[in-house]
mmCIF file of C-alpha atoms in Angstrom:
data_model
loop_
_atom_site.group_PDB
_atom_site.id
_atom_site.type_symbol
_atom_site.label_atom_id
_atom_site.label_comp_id
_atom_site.label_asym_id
_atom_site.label_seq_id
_atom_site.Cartn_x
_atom_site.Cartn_y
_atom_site.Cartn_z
ATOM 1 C CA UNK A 264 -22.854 -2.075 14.657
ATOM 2 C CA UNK A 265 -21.561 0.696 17.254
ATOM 3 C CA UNK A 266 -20.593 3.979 17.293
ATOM 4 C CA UNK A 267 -19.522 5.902 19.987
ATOM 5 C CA UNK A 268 -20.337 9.813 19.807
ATOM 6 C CA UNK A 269 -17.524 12.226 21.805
ATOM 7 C CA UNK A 270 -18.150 16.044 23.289
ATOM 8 C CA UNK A 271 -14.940 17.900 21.452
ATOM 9 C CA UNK A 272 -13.958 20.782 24.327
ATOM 10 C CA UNK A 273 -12.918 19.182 28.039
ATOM 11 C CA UNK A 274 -12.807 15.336 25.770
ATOM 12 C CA UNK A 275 -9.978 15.798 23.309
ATOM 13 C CA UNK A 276 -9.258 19.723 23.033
ATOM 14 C CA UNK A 277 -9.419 22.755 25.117
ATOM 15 C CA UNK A 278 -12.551 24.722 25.919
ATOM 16 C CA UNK A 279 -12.460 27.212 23.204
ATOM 17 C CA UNK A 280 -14.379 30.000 24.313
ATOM 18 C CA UNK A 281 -11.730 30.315 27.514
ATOM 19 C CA UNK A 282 -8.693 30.102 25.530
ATOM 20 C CA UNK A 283 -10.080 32.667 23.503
ATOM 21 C CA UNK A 284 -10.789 35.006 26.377
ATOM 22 C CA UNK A 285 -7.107 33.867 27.399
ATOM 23 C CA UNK A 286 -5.231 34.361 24.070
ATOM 24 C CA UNK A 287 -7.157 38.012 23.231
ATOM 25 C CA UNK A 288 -7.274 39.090 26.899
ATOM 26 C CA UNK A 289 -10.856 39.909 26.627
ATOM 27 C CA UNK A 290 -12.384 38.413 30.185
ATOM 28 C CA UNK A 291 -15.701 39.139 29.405
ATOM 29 C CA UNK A 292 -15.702 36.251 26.523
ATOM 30 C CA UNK A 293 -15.244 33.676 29.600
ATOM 31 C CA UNK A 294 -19.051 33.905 29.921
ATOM 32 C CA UNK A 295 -20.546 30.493 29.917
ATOM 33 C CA UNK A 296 -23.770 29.170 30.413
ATOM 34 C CA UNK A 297 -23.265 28.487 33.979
ATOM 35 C CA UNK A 298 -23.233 32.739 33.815
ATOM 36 C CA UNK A 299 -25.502 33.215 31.013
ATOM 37 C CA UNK A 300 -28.303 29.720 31.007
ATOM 38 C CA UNK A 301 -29.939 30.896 27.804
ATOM 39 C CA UNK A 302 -27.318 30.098 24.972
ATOM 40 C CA UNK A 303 -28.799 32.358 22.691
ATOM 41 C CA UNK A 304 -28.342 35.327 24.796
ATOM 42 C CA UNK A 305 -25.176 34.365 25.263
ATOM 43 C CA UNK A 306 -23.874 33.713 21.985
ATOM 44 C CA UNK A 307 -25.278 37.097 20.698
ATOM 45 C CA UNK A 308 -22.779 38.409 23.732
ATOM 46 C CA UNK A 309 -19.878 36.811 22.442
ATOM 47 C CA UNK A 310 -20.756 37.826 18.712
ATOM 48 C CA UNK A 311 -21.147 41.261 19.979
ATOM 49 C CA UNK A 312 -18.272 41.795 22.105
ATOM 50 C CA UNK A 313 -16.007 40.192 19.223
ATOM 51 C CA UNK A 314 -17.307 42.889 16.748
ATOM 52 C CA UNK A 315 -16.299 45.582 19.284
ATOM 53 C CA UNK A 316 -13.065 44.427 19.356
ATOM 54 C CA UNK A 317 -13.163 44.055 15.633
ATOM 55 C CA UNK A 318 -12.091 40.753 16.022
ATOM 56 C CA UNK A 319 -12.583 38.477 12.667
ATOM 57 C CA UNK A 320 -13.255 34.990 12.182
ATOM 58 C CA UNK A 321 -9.527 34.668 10.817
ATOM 59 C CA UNK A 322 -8.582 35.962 14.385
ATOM 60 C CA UNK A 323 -10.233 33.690 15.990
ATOM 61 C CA UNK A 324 -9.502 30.370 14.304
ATOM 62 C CA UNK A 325 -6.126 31.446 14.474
ATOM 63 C CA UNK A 326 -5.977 31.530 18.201
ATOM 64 C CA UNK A 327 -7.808 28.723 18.047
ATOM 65 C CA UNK A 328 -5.453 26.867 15.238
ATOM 66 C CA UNK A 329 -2.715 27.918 18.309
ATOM 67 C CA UNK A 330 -4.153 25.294 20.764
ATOM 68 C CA UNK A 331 -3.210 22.022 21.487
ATOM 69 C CA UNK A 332 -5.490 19.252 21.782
ATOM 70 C CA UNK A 333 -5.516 17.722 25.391
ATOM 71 C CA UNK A 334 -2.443 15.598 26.021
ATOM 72 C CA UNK A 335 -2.849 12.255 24.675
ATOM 73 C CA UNK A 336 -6.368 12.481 22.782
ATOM 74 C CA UNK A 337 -4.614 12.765 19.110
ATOM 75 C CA UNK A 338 -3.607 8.838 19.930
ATOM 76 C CA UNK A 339 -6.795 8.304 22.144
ATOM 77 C CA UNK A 340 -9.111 9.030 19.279
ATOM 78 C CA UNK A 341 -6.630 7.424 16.448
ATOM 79 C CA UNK A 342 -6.770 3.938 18.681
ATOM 80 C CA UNK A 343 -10.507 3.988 19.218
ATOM 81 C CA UNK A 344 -11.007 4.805 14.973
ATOM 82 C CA UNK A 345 -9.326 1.325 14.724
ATOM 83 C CA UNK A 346 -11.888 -0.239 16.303
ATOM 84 C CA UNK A 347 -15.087 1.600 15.598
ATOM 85 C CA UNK A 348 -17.005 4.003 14.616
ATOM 86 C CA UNK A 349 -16.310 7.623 16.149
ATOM 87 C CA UNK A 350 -18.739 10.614 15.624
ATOM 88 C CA UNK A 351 -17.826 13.952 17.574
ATOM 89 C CA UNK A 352 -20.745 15.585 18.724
ATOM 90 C CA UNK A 353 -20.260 19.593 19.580
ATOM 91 C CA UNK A 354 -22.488 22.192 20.317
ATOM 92 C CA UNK A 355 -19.061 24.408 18.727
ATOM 93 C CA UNK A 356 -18.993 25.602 15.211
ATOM 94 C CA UNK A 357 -17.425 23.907 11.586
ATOM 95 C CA UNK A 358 -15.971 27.669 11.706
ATOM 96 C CA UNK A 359 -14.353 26.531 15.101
ATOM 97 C CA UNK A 360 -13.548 23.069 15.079
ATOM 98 C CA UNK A 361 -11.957 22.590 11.520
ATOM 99 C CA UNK A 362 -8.239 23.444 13.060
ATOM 100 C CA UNK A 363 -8.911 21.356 15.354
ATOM 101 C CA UNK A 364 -10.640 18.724 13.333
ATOM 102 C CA UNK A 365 -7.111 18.879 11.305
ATOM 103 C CA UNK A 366 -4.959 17.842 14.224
ATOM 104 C CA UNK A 367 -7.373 15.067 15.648
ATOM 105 C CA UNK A 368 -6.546 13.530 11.880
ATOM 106 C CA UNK A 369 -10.027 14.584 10.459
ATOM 107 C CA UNK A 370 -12.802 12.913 12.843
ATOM 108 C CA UNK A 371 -16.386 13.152 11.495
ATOM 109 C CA UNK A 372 -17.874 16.314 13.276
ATOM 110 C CA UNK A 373 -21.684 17.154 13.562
ATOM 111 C CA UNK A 374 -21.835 20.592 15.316
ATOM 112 C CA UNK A 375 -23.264 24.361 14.034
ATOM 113 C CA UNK A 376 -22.446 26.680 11.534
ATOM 114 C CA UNK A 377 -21.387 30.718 11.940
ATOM 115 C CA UNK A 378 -22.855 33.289 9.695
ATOM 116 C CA UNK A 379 -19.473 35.570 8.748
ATOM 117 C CA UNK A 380 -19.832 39.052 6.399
ATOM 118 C CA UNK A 381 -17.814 39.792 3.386
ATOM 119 C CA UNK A 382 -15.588 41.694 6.021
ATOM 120 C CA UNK A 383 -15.001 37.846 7.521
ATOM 121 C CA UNK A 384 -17.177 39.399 10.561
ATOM 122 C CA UNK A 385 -19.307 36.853 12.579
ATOM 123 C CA UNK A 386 -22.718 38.392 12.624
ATOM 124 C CA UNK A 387 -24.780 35.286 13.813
ATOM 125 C CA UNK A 388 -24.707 31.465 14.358
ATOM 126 C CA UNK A 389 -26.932 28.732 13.121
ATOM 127 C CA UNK A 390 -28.164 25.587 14.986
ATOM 128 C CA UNK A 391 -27.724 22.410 12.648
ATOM 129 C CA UNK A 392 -31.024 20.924 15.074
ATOM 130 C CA UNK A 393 -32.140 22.164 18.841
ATOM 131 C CA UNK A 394 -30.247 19.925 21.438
ATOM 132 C CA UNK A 395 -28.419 18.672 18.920
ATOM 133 C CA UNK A 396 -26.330 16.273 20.096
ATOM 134 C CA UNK A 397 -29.389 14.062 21.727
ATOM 135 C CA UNK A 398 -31.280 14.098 18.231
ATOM 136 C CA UNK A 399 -27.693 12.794 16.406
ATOM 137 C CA UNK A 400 -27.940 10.091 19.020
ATOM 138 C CA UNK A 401 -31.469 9.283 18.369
ATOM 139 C CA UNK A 402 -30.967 9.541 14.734
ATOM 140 C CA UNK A 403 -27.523 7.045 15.360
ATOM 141 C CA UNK A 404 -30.290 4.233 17.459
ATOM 142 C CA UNK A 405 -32.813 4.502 14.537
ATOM 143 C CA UNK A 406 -31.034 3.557 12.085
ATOM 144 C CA UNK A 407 -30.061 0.423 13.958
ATOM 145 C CA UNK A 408 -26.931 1.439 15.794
ATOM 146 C CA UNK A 409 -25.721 0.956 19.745
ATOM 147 C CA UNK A 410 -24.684 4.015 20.327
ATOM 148 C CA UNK A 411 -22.026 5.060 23.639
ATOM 149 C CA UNK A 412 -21.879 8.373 24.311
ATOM 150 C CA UNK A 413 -19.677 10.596 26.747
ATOM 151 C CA UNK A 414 -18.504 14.472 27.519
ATOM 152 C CA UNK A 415 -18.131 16.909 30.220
ATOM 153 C CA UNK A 416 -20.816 18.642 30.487
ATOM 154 C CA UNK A 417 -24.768 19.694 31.619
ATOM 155 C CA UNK A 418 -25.173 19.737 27.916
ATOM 156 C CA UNK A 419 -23.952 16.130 27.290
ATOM 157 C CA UNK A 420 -26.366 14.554 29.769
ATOM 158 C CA UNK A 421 -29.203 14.405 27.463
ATOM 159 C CA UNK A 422 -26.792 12.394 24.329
ATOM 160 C CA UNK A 423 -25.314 10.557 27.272
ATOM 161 C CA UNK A 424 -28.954 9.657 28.746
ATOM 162 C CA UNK A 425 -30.307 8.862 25.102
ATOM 163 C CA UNK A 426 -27.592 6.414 24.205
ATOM 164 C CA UNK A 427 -27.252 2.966 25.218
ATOM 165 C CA UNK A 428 -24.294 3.226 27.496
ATOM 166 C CA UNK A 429 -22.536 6.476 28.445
ATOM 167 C CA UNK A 430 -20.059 7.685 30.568
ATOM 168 C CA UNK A 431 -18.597 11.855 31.695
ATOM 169 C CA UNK A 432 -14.864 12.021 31.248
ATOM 170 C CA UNK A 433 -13.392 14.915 33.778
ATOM 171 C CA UNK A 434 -16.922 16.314 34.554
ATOM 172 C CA UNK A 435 -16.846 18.848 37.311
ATOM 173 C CA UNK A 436 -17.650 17.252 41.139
ATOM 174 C CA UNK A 437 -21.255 18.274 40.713
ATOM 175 C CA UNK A 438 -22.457 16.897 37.248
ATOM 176 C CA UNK A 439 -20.859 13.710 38.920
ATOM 177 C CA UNK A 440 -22.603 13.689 42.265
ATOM 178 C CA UNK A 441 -25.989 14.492 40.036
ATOM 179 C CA UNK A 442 -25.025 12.057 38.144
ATOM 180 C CA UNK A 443 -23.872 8.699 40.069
ATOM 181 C CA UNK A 444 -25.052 5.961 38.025
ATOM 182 C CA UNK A 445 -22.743 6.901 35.223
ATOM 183 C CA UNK A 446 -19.862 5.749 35.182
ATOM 184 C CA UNK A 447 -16.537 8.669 35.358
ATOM 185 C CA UNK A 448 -12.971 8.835 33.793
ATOM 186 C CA UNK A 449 -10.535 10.725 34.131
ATOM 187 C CA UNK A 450 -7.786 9.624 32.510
ATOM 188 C CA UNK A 451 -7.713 8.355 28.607
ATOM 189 C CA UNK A 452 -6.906 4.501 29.783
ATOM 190 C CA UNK A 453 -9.471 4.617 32.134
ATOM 191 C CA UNK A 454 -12.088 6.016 29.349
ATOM 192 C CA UNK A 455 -11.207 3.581 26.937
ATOM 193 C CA UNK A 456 -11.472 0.993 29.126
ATOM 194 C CA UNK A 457 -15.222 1.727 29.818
ATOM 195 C CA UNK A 458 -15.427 2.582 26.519
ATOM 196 C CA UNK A 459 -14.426 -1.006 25.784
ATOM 197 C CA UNK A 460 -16.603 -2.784 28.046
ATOM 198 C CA UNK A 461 -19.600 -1.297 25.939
ATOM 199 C CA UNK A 462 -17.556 -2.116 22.349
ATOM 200 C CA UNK A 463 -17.075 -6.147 23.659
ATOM 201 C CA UNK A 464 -20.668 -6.930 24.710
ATOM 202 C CA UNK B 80 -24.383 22.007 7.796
ATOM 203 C CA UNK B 81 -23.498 19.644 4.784
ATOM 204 C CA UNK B 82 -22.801 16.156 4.808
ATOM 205 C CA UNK B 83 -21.193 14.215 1.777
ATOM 206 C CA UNK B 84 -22.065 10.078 1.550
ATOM 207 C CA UNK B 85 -20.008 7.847 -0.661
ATOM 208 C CA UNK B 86 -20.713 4.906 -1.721
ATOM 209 C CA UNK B 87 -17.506 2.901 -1.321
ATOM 210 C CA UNK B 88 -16.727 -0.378 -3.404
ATOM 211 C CA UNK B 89 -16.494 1.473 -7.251
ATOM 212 C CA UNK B 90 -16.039 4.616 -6.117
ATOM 213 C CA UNK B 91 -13.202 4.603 -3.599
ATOM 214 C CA UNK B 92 -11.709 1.160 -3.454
ATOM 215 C CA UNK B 93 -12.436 -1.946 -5.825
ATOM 216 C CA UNK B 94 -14.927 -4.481 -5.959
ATOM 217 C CA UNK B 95 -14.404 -6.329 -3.002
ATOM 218 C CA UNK B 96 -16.392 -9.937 -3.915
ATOM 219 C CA UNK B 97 -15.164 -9.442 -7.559
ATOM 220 C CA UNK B 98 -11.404 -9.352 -6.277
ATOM 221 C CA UNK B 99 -11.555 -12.354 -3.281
ATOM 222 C CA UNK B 100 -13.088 -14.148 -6.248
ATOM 223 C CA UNK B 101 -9.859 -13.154 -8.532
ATOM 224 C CA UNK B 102 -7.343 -13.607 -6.008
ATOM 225 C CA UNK B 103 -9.060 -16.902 -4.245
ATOM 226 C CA UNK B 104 -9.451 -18.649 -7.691
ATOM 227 C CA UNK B 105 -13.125 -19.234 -6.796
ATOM 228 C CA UNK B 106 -15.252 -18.235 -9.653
ATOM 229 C CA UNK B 107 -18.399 -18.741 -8.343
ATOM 230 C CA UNK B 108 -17.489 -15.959 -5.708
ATOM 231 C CA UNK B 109 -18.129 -13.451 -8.489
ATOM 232 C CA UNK B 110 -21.726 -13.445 -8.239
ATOM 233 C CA UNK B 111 -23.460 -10.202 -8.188
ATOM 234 C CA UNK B 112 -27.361 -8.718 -7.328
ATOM 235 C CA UNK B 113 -27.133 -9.000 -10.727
ATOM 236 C CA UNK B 114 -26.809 -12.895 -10.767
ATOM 237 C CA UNK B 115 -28.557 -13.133 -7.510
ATOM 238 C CA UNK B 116 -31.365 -10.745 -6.995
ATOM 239 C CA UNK B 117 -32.335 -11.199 -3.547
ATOM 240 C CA UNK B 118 -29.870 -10.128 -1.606
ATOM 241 C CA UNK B 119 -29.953 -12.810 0.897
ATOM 242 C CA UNK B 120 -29.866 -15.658 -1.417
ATOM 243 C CA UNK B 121 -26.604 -14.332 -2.649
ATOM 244 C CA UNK B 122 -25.340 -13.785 1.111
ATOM 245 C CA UNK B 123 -25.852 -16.841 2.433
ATOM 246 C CA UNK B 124 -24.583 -18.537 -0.675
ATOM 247 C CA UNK B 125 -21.248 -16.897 -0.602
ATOM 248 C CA UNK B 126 -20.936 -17.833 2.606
ATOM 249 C CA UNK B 127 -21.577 -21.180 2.090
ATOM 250 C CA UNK B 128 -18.694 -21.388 -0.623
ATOM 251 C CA UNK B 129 -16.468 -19.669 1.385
ATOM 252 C CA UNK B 130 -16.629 -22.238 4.066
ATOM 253 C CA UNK B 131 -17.035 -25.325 1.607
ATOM 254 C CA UNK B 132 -13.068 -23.618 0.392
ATOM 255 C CA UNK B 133 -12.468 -23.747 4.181
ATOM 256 C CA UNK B 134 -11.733 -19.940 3.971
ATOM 257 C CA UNK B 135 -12.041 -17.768 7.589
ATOM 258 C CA UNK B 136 -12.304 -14.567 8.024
ATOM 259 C CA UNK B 137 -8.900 -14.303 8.258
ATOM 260 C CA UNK B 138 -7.805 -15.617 5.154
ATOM 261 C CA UNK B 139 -10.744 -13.455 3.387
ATOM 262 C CA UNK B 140 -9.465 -9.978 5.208
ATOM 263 C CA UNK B 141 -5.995 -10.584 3.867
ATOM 264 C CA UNK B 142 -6.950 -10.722 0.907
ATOM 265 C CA UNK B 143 -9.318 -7.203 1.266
ATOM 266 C CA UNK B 144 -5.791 -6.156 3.132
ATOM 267 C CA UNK B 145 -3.757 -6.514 -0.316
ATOM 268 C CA UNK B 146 -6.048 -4.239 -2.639
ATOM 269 C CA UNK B 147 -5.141 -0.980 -3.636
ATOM 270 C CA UNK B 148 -7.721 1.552 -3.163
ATOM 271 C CA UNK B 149 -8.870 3.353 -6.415
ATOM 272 C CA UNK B 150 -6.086 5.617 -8.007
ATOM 273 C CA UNK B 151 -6.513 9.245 -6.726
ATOM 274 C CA UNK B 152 -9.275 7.480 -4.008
ATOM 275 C CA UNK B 153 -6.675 8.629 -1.029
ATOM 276 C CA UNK B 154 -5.804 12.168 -2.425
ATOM 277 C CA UNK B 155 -10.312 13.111 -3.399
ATOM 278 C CA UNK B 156 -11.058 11.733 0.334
ATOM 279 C CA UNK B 157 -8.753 13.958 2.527
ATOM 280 C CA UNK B 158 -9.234 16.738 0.375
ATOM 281 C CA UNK B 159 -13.058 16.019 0.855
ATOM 282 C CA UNK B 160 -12.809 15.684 4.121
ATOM 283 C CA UNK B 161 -10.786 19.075 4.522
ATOM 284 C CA UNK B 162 -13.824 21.284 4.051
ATOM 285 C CA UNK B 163 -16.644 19.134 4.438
ATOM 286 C CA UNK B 164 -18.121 15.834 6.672
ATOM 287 C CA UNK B 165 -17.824 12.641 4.939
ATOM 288 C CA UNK B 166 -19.673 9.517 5.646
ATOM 289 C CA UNK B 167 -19.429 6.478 3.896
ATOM 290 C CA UNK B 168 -22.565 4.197 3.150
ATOM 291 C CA UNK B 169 -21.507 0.684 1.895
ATOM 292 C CA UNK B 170 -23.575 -2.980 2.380
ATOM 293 C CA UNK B 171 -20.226 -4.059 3.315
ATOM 294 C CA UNK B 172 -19.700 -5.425 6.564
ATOM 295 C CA UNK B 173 -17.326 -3.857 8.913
ATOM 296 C CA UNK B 174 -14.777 -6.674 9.194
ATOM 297 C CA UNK B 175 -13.946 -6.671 5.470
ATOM 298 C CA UNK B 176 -14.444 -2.588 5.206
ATOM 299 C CA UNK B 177 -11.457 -2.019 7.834
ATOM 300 C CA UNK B 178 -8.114 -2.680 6.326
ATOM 301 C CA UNK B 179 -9.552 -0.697 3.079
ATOM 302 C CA UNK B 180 -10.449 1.944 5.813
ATOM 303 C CA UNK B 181 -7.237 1.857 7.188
ATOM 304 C CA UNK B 182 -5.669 3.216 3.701
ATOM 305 C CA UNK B 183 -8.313 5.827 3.643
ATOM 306 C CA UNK B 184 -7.503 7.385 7.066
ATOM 307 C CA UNK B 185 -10.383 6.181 9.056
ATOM 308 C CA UNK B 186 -13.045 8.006 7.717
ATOM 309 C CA UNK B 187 -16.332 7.727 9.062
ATOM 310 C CA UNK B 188 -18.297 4.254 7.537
ATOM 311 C CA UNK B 189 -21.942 2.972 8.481
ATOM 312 C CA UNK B 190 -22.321 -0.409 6.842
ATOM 313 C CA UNK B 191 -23.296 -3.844 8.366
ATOM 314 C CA UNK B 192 -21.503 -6.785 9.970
ATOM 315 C CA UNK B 193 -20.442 -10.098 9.914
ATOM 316 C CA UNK B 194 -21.100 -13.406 12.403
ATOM 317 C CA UNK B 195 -18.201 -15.425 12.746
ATOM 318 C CA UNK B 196 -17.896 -17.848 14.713
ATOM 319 C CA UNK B 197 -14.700 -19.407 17.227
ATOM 320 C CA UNK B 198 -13.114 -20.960 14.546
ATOM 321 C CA UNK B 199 -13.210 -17.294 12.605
ATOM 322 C CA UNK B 200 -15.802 -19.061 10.121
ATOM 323 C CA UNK B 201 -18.427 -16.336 8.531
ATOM 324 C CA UNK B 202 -21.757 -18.149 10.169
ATOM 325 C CA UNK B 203 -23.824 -15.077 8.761
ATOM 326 C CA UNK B 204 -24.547 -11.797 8.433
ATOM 327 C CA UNK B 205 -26.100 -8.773 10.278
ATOM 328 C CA UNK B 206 -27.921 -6.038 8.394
ATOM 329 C CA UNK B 207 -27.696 -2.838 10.160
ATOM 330 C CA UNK B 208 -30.958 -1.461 8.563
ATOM 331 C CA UNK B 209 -32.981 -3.050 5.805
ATOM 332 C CA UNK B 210 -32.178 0.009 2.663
ATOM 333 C CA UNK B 211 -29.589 1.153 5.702
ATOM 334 C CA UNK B 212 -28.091 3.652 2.965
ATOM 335 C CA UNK B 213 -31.411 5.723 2.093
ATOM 336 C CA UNK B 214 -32.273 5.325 6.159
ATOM 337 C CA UNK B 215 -28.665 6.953 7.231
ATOM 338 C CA UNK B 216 -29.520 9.614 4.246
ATOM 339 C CA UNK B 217 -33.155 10.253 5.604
ATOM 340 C CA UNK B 218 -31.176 10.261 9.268
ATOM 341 C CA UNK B 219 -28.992 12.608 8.491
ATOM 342 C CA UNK B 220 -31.452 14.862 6.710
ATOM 343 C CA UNK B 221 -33.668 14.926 10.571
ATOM 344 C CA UNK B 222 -31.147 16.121 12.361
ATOM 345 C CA UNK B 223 -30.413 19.165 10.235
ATOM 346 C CA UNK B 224 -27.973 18.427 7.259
ATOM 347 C CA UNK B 225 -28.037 18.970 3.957
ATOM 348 C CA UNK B 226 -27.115 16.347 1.930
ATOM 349 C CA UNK B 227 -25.216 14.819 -1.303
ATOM 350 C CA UNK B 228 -24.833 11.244 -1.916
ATOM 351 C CA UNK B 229 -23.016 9.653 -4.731
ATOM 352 C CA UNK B 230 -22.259 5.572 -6.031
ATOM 353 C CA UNK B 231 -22.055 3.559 -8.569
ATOM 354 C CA UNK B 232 -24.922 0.858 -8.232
ATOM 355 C CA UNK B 233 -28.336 0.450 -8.382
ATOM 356 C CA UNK B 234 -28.517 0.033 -4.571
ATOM 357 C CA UNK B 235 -27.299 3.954 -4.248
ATOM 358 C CA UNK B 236 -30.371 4.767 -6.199
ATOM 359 C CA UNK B 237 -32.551 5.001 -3.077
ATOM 360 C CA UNK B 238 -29.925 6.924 -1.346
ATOM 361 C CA UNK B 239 -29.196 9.008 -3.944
ATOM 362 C CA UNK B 240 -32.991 9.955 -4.853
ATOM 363 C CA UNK B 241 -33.259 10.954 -0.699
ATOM 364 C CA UNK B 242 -30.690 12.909 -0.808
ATOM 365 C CA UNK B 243 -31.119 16.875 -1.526
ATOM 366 C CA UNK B 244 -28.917 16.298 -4.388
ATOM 367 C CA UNK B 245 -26.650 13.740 -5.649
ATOM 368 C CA UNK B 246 -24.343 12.332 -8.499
ATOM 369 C CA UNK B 247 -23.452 8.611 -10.096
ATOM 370 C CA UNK B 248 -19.444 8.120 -9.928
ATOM 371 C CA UNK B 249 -18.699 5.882 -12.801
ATOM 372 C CA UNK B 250 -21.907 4.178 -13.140
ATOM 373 C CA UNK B 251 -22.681 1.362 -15.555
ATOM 374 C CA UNK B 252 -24.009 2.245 -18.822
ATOM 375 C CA UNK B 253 -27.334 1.606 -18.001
ATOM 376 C CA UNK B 254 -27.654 3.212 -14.937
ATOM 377 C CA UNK B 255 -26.857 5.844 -16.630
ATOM 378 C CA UNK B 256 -29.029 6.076 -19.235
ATOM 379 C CA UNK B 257 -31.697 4.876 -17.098
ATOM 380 C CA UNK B 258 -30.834 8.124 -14.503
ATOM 381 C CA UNK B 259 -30.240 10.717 -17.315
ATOM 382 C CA UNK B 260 -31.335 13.773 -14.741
ATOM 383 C CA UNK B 261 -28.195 12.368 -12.635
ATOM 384 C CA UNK B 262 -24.833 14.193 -12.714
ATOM 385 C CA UNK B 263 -22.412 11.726 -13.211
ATOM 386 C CA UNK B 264 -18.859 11.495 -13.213
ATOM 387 C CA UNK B 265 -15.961 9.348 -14.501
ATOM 388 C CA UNK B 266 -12.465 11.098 -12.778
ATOM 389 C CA UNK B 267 -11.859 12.236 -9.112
ATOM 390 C CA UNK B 268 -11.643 16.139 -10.909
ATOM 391 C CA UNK B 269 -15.196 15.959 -12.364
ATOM 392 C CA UNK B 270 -16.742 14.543 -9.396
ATOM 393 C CA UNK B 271 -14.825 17.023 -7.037
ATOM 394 C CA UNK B 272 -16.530 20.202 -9.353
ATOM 395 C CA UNK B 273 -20.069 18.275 -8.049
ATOM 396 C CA UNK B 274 -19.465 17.957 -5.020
ATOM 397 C CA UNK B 275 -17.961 21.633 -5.375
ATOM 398 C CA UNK B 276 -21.560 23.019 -6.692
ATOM 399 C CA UNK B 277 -23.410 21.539 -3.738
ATOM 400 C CA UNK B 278 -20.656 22.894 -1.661
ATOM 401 C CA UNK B 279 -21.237 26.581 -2.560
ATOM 402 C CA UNK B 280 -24.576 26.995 -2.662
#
């Protein structure tokens, strides 16, 4: 059996930490790890600057609930769940994802958890596993699938290394020139044609 | 992060051997693990009867394509899968699981699959895993998630037992009685206020 495992933000919805910087107007929250490297620090940032701005996780997922998922992955993702097995793989949070898990038609997610107050404040976050999304893969292989996995991002390359197959879909011009061997989409036809070269052998 | 696994045949949709024996006219289709022990035995014998009828894969997935899934099935599974991941764990094989998956909205299955040959004649069979229901249990468990598991047969038991916590969903008699320290369940509402418990804790 196969399963292929997806990145969520920059595969089939927005990157959420941006559109939140976008939709509040707070700049600093468009820190990423390409400012910060050590995601702890950098989450603690983000928790910190939203509980100066006495943001709550309401306001958040409902910015987020206000996004649209990229153009074309609702019937992307749909098509390929006909076919075979689909597991999104985020390094985001249930807290996060689950409007976004409602208009992808309710894809099975493995990502982290947020710890929120009895004021619906987010005072922490909790990794499900460290570098997650390469243990779900390894996990997916054990227990006797052929596992395809693709994303965006330095923090894919490790899933996408692990699996059998992989592929980036609209990585930036330097994950792709680090990374020639794999192969590169950048539109949805083009990705699911990779995609079924993997699903056909 | 929690993850729910459902058994499928007796919990979400019928029987599916029990019902292409029914709606074939082939009685000797209806032979069960508890006919058959050994698992294999009983595999490669239904095969053989299926092709001795002259049935194909075809023929057999249109009549999985005409079943109704459990009543309420559709209704407990998105509603599930609203607030919490879902994975179902069947020793189905994927080519008879998908029009039933279909109704359900594509959730997320890991079972096993079939070899068929040109002619779309069932040759034989593929196991994913060997006990591939407690394995994806003790998988998902490594890589961080808590988790419930819940069926209706003897060969949940394992998965069941692995999992943090569980529940039978109408279970025979015997199981029962045999599994008194088991929740167990007979409507969608009772097992929902399980599942619930495990939830919120």
């Amino acid at each position: 059996m196969k399963v292929v495992c997806l990145d969520l933000e920059g595969v089939l919805v927005p990157e959420i930490w941006i559109n939140v910087a976008a939709k509040t107007g707070i700049e600093e929250l468009r820190l990423t790890t390409r400012d910060e490297p050590d995601y702890d620090v950098l989450m603690k940032k983000r928790i910190a600057i939203l509980n100066e701005h006495s943001l709550t996780l309401s306001d958040i997922t409902e910015v987020i609930n206000s996004l649209d998922l990229l153009d074309g992955a609702y019937e992307f993702l749909q098509n390929l769940r006909k076919i075979t097995q689909v597991i999104i793989l985020s390094d985001t949070f249930t807290e996060f994802a689950s409007p976004l898990m409602e208009k992808l038609g309710y894809p099975t997610i493995f990502c982290n958890s947020l710890v929120v107050d009895e004021h619906d404040r987010i005072q922490d976050y909790t990794l499900r596993a460290y570098d997650g999304k390469r243990k779900a893969v390894e996990a997916l292989k054990d227990i006797g699938f052929q596992v395809f996995a693709a994303g965006d991002s330095y923090n894919d390359l490790t899933m996408i290394r692990t699996a059998d197959e992989g592929a980036l879909f609209r990585a930036p011009e330097q994950i792709i020139s680090d990374e020639k061997d794999l192969p590169c989409a950048t539109t949805y036809q083009e990705f699911r044609s990779i995609i079924d070269t993997f699903l056909e052998k």
